[in-house]
């Protein structure tokens, strides 16, 4: 399978070496004159709400964001005035209006409008949950999900994050990078054994990334969570770059790795290729 590696746009060479930690840090964007600190703090307040903290007191928000109580209060009241937060006087919680921010991303890129019906068809065909994600930092970020049943203990939806190193989606997205960048991402990841099956050695993970790039798909068997198995493939744009990844998730106690590869890889690759064709026709 021929991928153009992004964003380096060049073939991987054996001589590629990982970026030193200081070089990776130097490449990260840094605040400058263009940096609006109050806006950044507002986003941090929004991000402090989660399924573990769906409602928070002023003190909770200040503690989770590192802001002073006065600073957290100003931001919360601003968000409340704009309709993104509501409060009963003690507890603050996000309102449905916050979804506008996520939908703006989904509606701004044609890929997601085109992918969703194809993913629904795929889920109906294989009778399993189907997800789409992109790479951000060391995580995969879920953009779309068609769920048939709850497999993971955590709740997954648009905006959910999982570590890329132990996710089939992550292996595919890392394979879309050059070796240097993929190695840098893995080196910056918190490589923890989430299960007894999880690979945590950078060299072993890089071998899986290269295998994924070569074969055009990745299968991860209970590395993210015991009992969960998934297979993923890339959505490739006209220029050969990996735009996103789609996976099918199942339960290991009723679908073995061999069965998943035999019965679901074909429909999965058909779906990703269909999305790619739809994108190319626009």
mmCIF file of C-alpha atoms in Angstrom:
data_model
loop_
_atom_site.group_PDB
_atom_site.id
_atom_site.type_symbol
_atom_site.label_atom_id
_atom_site.label_comp_id
_atom_site.label_asym_id
_atom_site.label_seq_id
_atom_site.Cartn_x
_atom_site.Cartn_y
_atom_site.Cartn_z
ATOM 1 C CA UNK A 1 0.000 0.000 0.000
ATOM 2 C CA UNK A 2 1.566 3.299 -1.058
ATOM 3 C CA UNK A 3 1.142 6.112 1.420
ATOM 4 C CA UNK A 4 2.687 9.567 1.169
ATOM 5 C CA UNK A 5 4.035 10.220 4.613
ATOM 6 C CA UNK A 6 2.740 13.420 6.151
ATOM 7 C CA UNK A 7 3.833 16.027 6.881
ATOM 8 C CA UNK A 8 7.348 15.136 5.749
ATOM 9 C CA UNK A 9 6.094 14.031 2.303
ATOM 10 C CA UNK A 10 9.068 11.795 1.679
ATOM 11 C CA UNK A 11 9.789 8.064 1.883
ATOM 12 C CA UNK A 12 11.088 6.704 5.166
ATOM 13 C CA UNK A 13 14.776 5.875 5.106
ATOM 14 C CA UNK A 14 16.669 3.483 7.335
ATOM 15 C CA UNK A 15 18.875 6.413 8.286
ATOM 16 C CA UNK A 16 15.932 8.271 9.844
ATOM 17 C CA UNK A 17 16.634 8.917 13.505
ATOM 18 C CA UNK A 18 14.252 10.101 16.210
ATOM 19 C CA UNK A 19 14.173 13.754 17.120
ATOM 20 C CA UNK A 20 15.909 14.516 20.419
ATOM 21 C CA UNK A 21 13.524 15.497 23.195
ATOM 22 C CA UNK A 22 14.823 19.076 23.176
ATOM 23 C CA UNK A 23 14.292 19.323 19.428
ATOM 24 C CA UNK A 24 10.702 18.112 19.740
ATOM 25 C CA UNK A 25 10.123 20.664 22.472
ATOM 26 C CA UNK A 26 11.689 23.423 20.388
ATOM 27 C CA UNK A 27 9.324 22.563 17.528
ATOM 28 C CA UNK A 28 6.262 23.074 19.724
ATOM 29 C CA UNK A 29 4.460 26.395 19.339
ATOM 30 C CA UNK A 30 5.219 28.941 22.039
ATOM 31 C CA UNK A 31 3.191 31.894 23.236
ATOM 32 C CA UNK A 32 4.162 35.193 21.678
ATOM 33 C CA UNK A 33 2.665 38.594 21.024
ATOM 34 C CA UNK A 34 -0.180 36.884 19.160
ATOM 35 C CA UNK A 35 -1.093 34.735 22.180
ATOM 36 C CA UNK A 36 -4.345 35.728 23.938
ATOM 37 C CA UNK A 37 -3.947 34.326 27.426
ATOM 38 C CA UNK A 38 -7.499 35.019 28.558
ATOM 39 C CA UNK A 39 -8.876 33.078 25.587
ATOM 40 C CA UNK A 40 -6.536 30.157 26.327
ATOM 41 C CA UNK A 41 -7.689 30.139 29.935
ATOM 42 C CA UNK A 42 -11.299 30.110 28.814
ATOM 43 C CA UNK A 43 -10.651 26.995 26.758
ATOM 44 C CA UNK A 44 -8.961 25.371 29.754
ATOM 45 C CA UNK A 45 -12.065 26.029 31.842
ATOM 46 C CA UNK A 46 -14.252 24.408 29.183
ATOM 47 C CA UNK A 47 -11.906 21.411 28.973
ATOM 48 C CA UNK A 48 -11.991 20.976 32.755
ATOM 49 C CA UNK A 49 -15.520 19.564 32.439
ATOM 50 C CA UNK A 50 -15.672 15.859 31.583
ATOM 51 C CA UNK A 51 -17.596 12.692 32.261
ATOM 52 C CA UNK A 52 -15.674 12.487 35.560
ATOM 53 C CA UNK A 53 -16.514 16.127 36.364
ATOM 54 C CA UNK A 54 -19.794 17.007 34.607
ATOM 55 C CA UNK A 55 -20.524 19.701 37.187
ATOM 56 C CA UNK A 56 -18.073 21.647 39.296
ATOM 57 C CA UNK A 57 -17.949 24.319 41.934
ATOM 58 C CA UNK A 58 -15.899 27.464 41.454
ATOM 59 C CA UNK A 59 -13.190 25.924 43.666
ATOM 60 C CA UNK A 60 -13.201 22.738 41.583
ATOM 61 C CA UNK A 61 -12.657 24.670 38.351
ATOM 62 C CA UNK A 62 -9.882 26.759 39.893
ATOM 63 C CA UNK A 63 -8.119 23.638 41.177
ATOM 64 C CA UNK A 64 -8.437 21.719 37.888
ATOM 65 C CA UNK A 65 -7.187 24.627 35.757
ATOM 66 C CA UNK A 66 -4.611 26.165 38.062
ATOM 67 C CA UNK A 67 -6.454 29.503 37.986
ATOM 68 C CA UNK A 68 -7.204 31.709 40.955
ATOM 69 C CA UNK A 69 -10.794 31.647 42.206
ATOM 70 C CA UNK A 70 -11.233 35.203 40.935
ATOM 71 C CA UNK A 71 -9.892 34.282 37.489
ATOM 72 C CA UNK A 72 -12.019 31.157 37.266
ATOM 73 C CA UNK A 73 -15.084 33.118 38.360
ATOM 74 C CA UNK A 74 -14.623 35.762 35.632
ATOM 75 C CA UNK A 75 -14.321 33.113 32.933
ATOM 76 C CA UNK A 76 -17.260 31.054 34.204
ATOM 77 C CA UNK A 77 -19.498 34.114 34.375
ATOM 78 C CA UNK A 78 -18.435 35.111 30.847
ATOM 79 C CA UNK A 79 -19.266 31.631 29.565
ATOM 80 C CA UNK A 80 -22.564 31.779 31.449
ATOM 81 C CA UNK A 81 -23.437 35.115 29.847
ATOM 82 C CA UNK A 82 -22.677 33.635 26.414
ATOM 83 C CA UNK A 83 -24.867 30.617 27.146
ATOM 84 C CA UNK A 84 -22.127 27.963 27.254
ATOM 85 C CA UNK A 85 -22.357 27.393 31.021
ATOM 86 C CA UNK A 86 -25.252 27.339 33.461
ATOM 87 C CA UNK A 87 -25.221 27.499 37.251
ATOM 88 C CA UNK A 88 -27.563 27.100 40.202
ATOM 89 C CA UNK A 89 -25.409 29.452 42.248
ATOM 90 C CA UNK A 90 -22.979 26.789 43.449
ATOM 91 C CA UNK A 91 -22.572 24.180 40.723
ATOM 92 C CA UNK A 92 -21.528 24.993 37.179
ATOM 93 C CA UNK A 93 -22.165 22.756 34.180
ATOM 94 C CA UNK A 94 -21.850 23.051 30.411
ATOM 95 C CA UNK A 95 -24.947 23.636 28.295
ATOM 96 C CA UNK A 96 -25.813 21.952 24.979
ATOM 97 C CA UNK A 97 -24.669 25.130 23.250
ATOM 98 C CA UNK A 98 -21.076 23.975 23.770
ATOM 99 C CA UNK A 99 -21.758 21.416 21.034
ATOM 100 C CA UNK A 100 -21.717 24.279 18.524
ATOM 101 C CA UNK A 101 -17.934 24.376 18.886
ATOM 102 C CA UNK A 102 -17.553 20.706 17.948
ATOM 103 C CA UNK A 103 -20.132 20.821 15.189
ATOM 104 C CA UNK A 104 -18.276 23.750 13.636
ATOM 105 C CA UNK A 105 -15.314 21.420 13.108
ATOM 106 C CA UNK A 106 -17.465 18.581 11.781
ATOM 107 C CA UNK A 107 -19.351 20.815 9.368
ATOM 108 C CA UNK A 108 -16.226 22.626 8.149
ATOM 109 C CA UNK A 109 -14.673 19.486 6.665
ATOM 110 C CA UNK A 110 -16.581 17.505 4.010
ATOM 111 C CA UNK A 111 -14.912 14.239 5.007
ATOM 112 C CA UNK A 112 -17.113 13.790 8.071
ATOM 113 C CA UNK A 113 -20.392 14.404 6.269
ATOM 114 C CA UNK A 114 -19.330 11.849 3.684
ATOM 115 C CA UNK A 115 -17.949 9.342 6.184
ATOM 116 C CA UNK A 116 -20.892 9.083 8.560
ATOM 117 C CA UNK A 117 -23.382 7.237 6.289
ATOM 118 C CA UNK A 118 -20.615 4.897 5.088
ATOM 119 C CA UNK A 119 -19.696 4.137 8.701
ATOM 120 C CA UNK A 120 -23.346 3.421 9.511
ATOM 121 C CA UNK A 121 -23.521 0.965 6.617
ATOM 122 C CA UNK A 122 -20.299 -0.696 7.763
ATOM 123 C CA UNK A 123 -21.571 -1.047 11.328
ATOM 124 C CA UNK A 124 -24.808 -2.601 10.092
ATOM 125 C CA UNK A 125 -22.838 -5.006 7.901
ATOM 126 C CA UNK A 126 -20.391 -6.262 10.541
ATOM 127 C CA UNK A 127 -22.684 -5.759 13.563
ATOM 128 C CA UNK A 128 -19.964 -3.991 15.525
ATOM 129 C CA UNK A 129 -19.134 -0.454 16.608
ATOM 130 C CA UNK A 130 -17.314 1.736 14.091
ATOM 131 C CA UNK A 131 -15.260 4.840 14.939
ATOM 132 C CA UNK A 132 -13.312 7.523 13.099
ATOM 133 C CA UNK A 133 -10.437 9.459 14.624
ATOM 134 C CA UNK A 134 -7.561 11.814 13.901
ATOM 135 C CA UNK A 135 -4.184 12.181 15.597
ATOM 136 C CA UNK A 136 -3.547 15.070 17.962
ATOM 137 C CA UNK A 137 -0.319 15.032 19.903
ATOM 138 C CA UNK A 138 0.094 11.595 21.467
ATOM 139 C CA UNK A 139 -3.632 10.831 21.391
ATOM 140 C CA UNK A 140 -6.265 9.782 18.921
ATOM 141 C CA UNK A 141 -9.309 12.049 19.062
ATOM 142 C CA UNK A 142 -12.648 10.469 18.198
ATOM 143 C CA UNK A 143 -14.570 12.468 15.612
ATOM 144 C CA UNK A 144 -17.437 10.114 14.738
ATOM 145 C CA UNK A 145 -18.710 6.918 16.321
ATOM 146 C CA UNK A 146 -21.478 4.482 15.380
ATOM 147 C CA UNK A 147 -21.995 2.317 18.441
ATOM 148 C CA UNK A 148 -23.848 -0.980 18.642
ATOM 149 C CA UNK A 149 -22.984 -1.741 22.256
ATOM 150 C CA UNK A 150 -20.704 -0.477 24.996
ATOM 151 C CA UNK A 151 -17.374 -2.286 24.837
ATOM 152 C CA UNK A 152 -15.069 -0.048 26.809
ATOM 153 C CA UNK A 153 -15.510 0.982 30.407
ATOM 154 C CA UNK A 154 -15.002 4.598 29.366
ATOM 155 C CA UNK A 155 -17.678 6.414 27.410
ATOM 156 C CA UNK A 156 -16.522 7.195 23.888
ATOM 157 C CA UNK A 157 -17.966 9.927 21.727
ATOM 158 C CA UNK A 158 -16.871 12.841 19.589
ATOM 159 C CA UNK A 159 -13.967 14.538 21.334
ATOM 160 C CA UNK A 160 -12.952 11.496 23.396
ATOM 161 C CA UNK A 161 -9.241 10.791 23.546
ATOM 162 C CA UNK A 162 -7.283 7.572 23.823
ATOM 163 C CA UNK A 163 -3.510 7.051 23.728
ATOM 164 C CA UNK A 164 -2.351 6.397 20.183
ATOM 165 C CA UNK A 165 0.321 3.814 21.046
ATOM 166 C CA UNK A 166 -2.132 1.092 22.101
ATOM 167 C CA UNK A 167 -5.074 1.860 19.795
ATOM 168 C CA UNK A 168 -5.566 0.403 16.320
ATOM 169 C CA UNK A 169 -6.599 3.878 15.155
ATOM 170 C CA UNK A 170 -3.382 5.247 16.600
ATOM 171 C CA UNK A 171 -1.181 2.658 14.890
ATOM 172 C CA UNK A 172 -2.723 3.581 11.522
ATOM 173 C CA UNK A 173 -2.360 7.315 12.112
ATOM 174 C CA UNK A 174 1.233 6.927 13.299
ATOM 175 C CA UNK A 175 1.963 4.877 10.186
ATOM 176 C CA UNK A 176 0.914 7.909 8.153
ATOM 177 C CA UNK A 177 3.854 9.824 9.617
ATOM 178 C CA UNK A 178 7.497 9.372 8.786
ATOM 179 C CA UNK A 179 9.558 7.202 11.139
ATOM 180 C CA UNK A 180 11.153 10.258 12.731
ATOM 181 C CA UNK A 181 7.840 11.822 13.677
ATOM 182 C CA UNK A 182 6.222 8.552 14.723
ATOM 183 C CA UNK A 183 9.194 7.810 16.978
ATOM 184 C CA UNK A 184 8.977 11.301 18.481
ATOM 185 C CA UNK A 185 5.266 10.836 19.262
ATOM 186 C CA UNK A 186 5.890 7.469 20.909
ATOM 187 C CA UNK A 187 8.845 8.849 22.882
ATOM 188 C CA UNK A 188 6.632 11.608 24.251
ATOM 189 C CA UNK A 189 3.813 9.194 25.161
ATOM 190 C CA UNK A 190 3.176 7.846 28.637
ATOM 191 C CA UNK A 191 3.756 4.204 27.678
ATOM 192 C CA UNK A 192 1.900 2.351 30.412
ATOM 193 C CA UNK A 193 0.780 -1.298 30.385
ATOM 194 C CA UNK A 194 -2.989 -0.814 30.287
ATOM 195 C CA UNK A 195 -3.393 -4.601 30.093
ATOM 196 C CA UNK A 196 -1.062 -7.606 30.180
ATOM 197 C CA UNK A 197 -1.024 -7.462 26.366
ATOM 198 C CA UNK A 198 0.013 -3.802 25.957
ATOM 199 C CA UNK A 199 3.231 -3.065 24.089
ATOM 200 C CA UNK A 200 5.205 -0.358 25.876
ATOM 201 C CA UNK A 201 8.646 -0.625 24.244
ATOM 202 C CA UNK A 202 9.255 2.111 21.676
ATOM 203 C CA UNK A 203 11.214 -0.181 19.343
ATOM 204 C CA UNK A 204 8.491 -2.846 19.443
ATOM 205 C CA UNK A 205 5.846 -0.205 18.787
ATOM 206 C CA UNK A 206 7.835 1.218 15.873
ATOM 207 C CA UNK A 207 7.979 -2.282 14.392
ATOM 208 C CA UNK A 208 4.169 -2.397 14.565
ATOM 209 C CA UNK A 209 3.920 1.058 12.984
ATOM 210 C CA UNK A 210 6.139 -0.044 10.083
ATOM 211 C CA UNK A 211 4.123 -3.257 9.673
ATOM 212 C CA UNK A 212 0.930 -1.205 9.612
ATOM 213 C CA UNK A 213 2.358 1.079 6.947
ATOM 214 C CA UNK A 214 3.398 -1.923 4.860
ATOM 215 C CA UNK A 215 0.135 -3.872 5.048
ATOM 216 C CA UNK A 216 -2.238 -0.891 5.171
ATOM 217 C CA UNK A 217 -4.128 -1.791 8.364
ATOM 218 C CA UNK A 218 -3.613 -2.494 12.060
ATOM 219 C CA UNK A 219 -5.164 -4.997 14.455
ATOM 220 C CA UNK A 220 -4.837 -4.465 18.207
ATOM 221 C CA UNK A 221 -5.807 -7.386 20.439
ATOM 222 C CA UNK A 222 -6.671 -6.362 24.030
ATOM 223 C CA UNK A 223 -3.893 -3.801 24.385
ATOM 224 C CA UNK A 224 -6.271 -0.936 25.184
ATOM 225 C CA UNK A 225 -8.578 -2.915 27.456
ATOM 226 C CA UNK A 226 -8.997 -6.567 28.347
ATOM 227 C CA UNK A 227 -11.596 -8.215 26.152
ATOM 228 C CA UNK A 228 -11.597 -5.533 23.437
ATOM 229 C CA UNK A 229 -10.165 -6.151 19.978
ATOM 230 C CA UNK A 230 -10.173 -3.726 17.053
ATOM 231 C CA UNK A 231 -8.997 -3.397 13.483
ATOM 232 C CA UNK A 232 -8.341 -0.087 11.709
ATOM 233 C CA UNK A 233 -7.540 1.231 8.236
ATOM 234 C CA UNK A 234 -6.687 4.703 6.893
ATOM 235 C CA UNK A 235 -8.723 7.140 4.850
ATOM 236 C CA UNK A 236 -6.238 8.339 2.246
ATOM 237 C CA UNK A 237 -6.609 11.619 0.369
ATOM 238 C CA UNK A 238 -5.903 12.349 -3.260
ATOM 239 C CA UNK A 239 -2.317 13.312 -2.457
ATOM 240 C CA UNK A 240 -1.709 9.997 -0.710
ATOM 241 C CA UNK A 241 -1.696 11.436 2.796
ATOM 242 C CA UNK A 242 -3.565 9.769 5.653
ATOM 243 C CA UNK A 243 -6.483 12.052 6.529
ATOM 244 C CA UNK A 244 -8.039 9.971 9.293
ATOM 245 C CA UNK A 245 -8.560 6.379 10.390
ATOM 246 C CA UNK A 246 -11.619 4.178 10.886
ATOM 247 C CA UNK A 247 -11.818 1.088 13.064
ATOM 248 C CA UNK A 248 -14.187 -1.727 13.919
ATOM 249 C CA UNK A 249 -14.264 -2.829 17.560
ATOM 250 C CA UNK A 250 -15.396 -6.181 18.886
ATOM 251 C CA UNK A 251 -15.263 -8.463 21.903
ATOM 252 C CA UNK A 252 -12.389 -10.911 22.028
ATOM 253 C CA UNK A 253 -14.490 -13.608 23.712
ATOM 254 C CA UNK A 254 -16.643 -13.968 20.602
ATOM 255 C CA UNK A 255 -14.367 -12.678 17.813
ATOM 256 C CA UNK A 256 -10.754 -13.800 17.607
ATOM 257 C CA UNK A 257 -8.048 -11.781 15.899
ATOM 258 C CA UNK A 258 -8.054 -14.242 13.006
ATOM 259 C CA UNK A 259 -11.840 -14.063 12.652
ATOM 260 C CA UNK A 260 -11.815 -10.268 12.739
ATOM 261 C CA UNK A 261 -9.170 -10.097 10.045
ATOM 262 C CA UNK A 262 -10.995 -12.665 7.905
ATOM 263 C CA UNK A 263 -14.502 -11.220 8.181
ATOM 264 C CA UNK A 264 -14.144 -7.504 8.907
ATOM 265 C CA UNK A 265 -10.968 -6.268 7.230
ATOM 266 C CA UNK A 266 -12.485 -6.488 3.751
ATOM 267 C CA UNK A 267 -15.636 -4.488 4.555
ATOM 268 C CA UNK A 268 -13.545 -1.991 6.543
ATOM 269 C CA UNK A 269 -11.158 -1.335 3.659
ATOM 270 C CA UNK A 270 -14.080 -1.123 1.240
ATOM 271 C CA UNK A 271 -15.574 1.576 3.483
ATOM 272 C CA UNK A 272 -12.378 3.633 3.749
ATOM 273 C CA UNK A 273 -11.842 3.413 -0.013
ATOM 274 C CA UNK A 274 -15.448 4.468 -0.631
ATOM 275 C CA UNK A 275 -14.968 7.539 1.558
ATOM 276 C CA UNK A 276 -11.740 8.346 -0.277
ATOM 277 C CA UNK A 277 -13.535 8.108 -3.638
ATOM 278 C CA UNK A 278 -16.337 10.359 -2.408
ATOM 279 C CA UNK A 279 -13.787 12.922 -1.288
ATOM 280 C CA UNK A 280 -11.918 12.759 -4.597
ATOM 281 C CA UNK A 281 -15.161 13.325 -6.514
ATOM 282 C CA UNK A 282 -15.941 16.591 -4.738
#
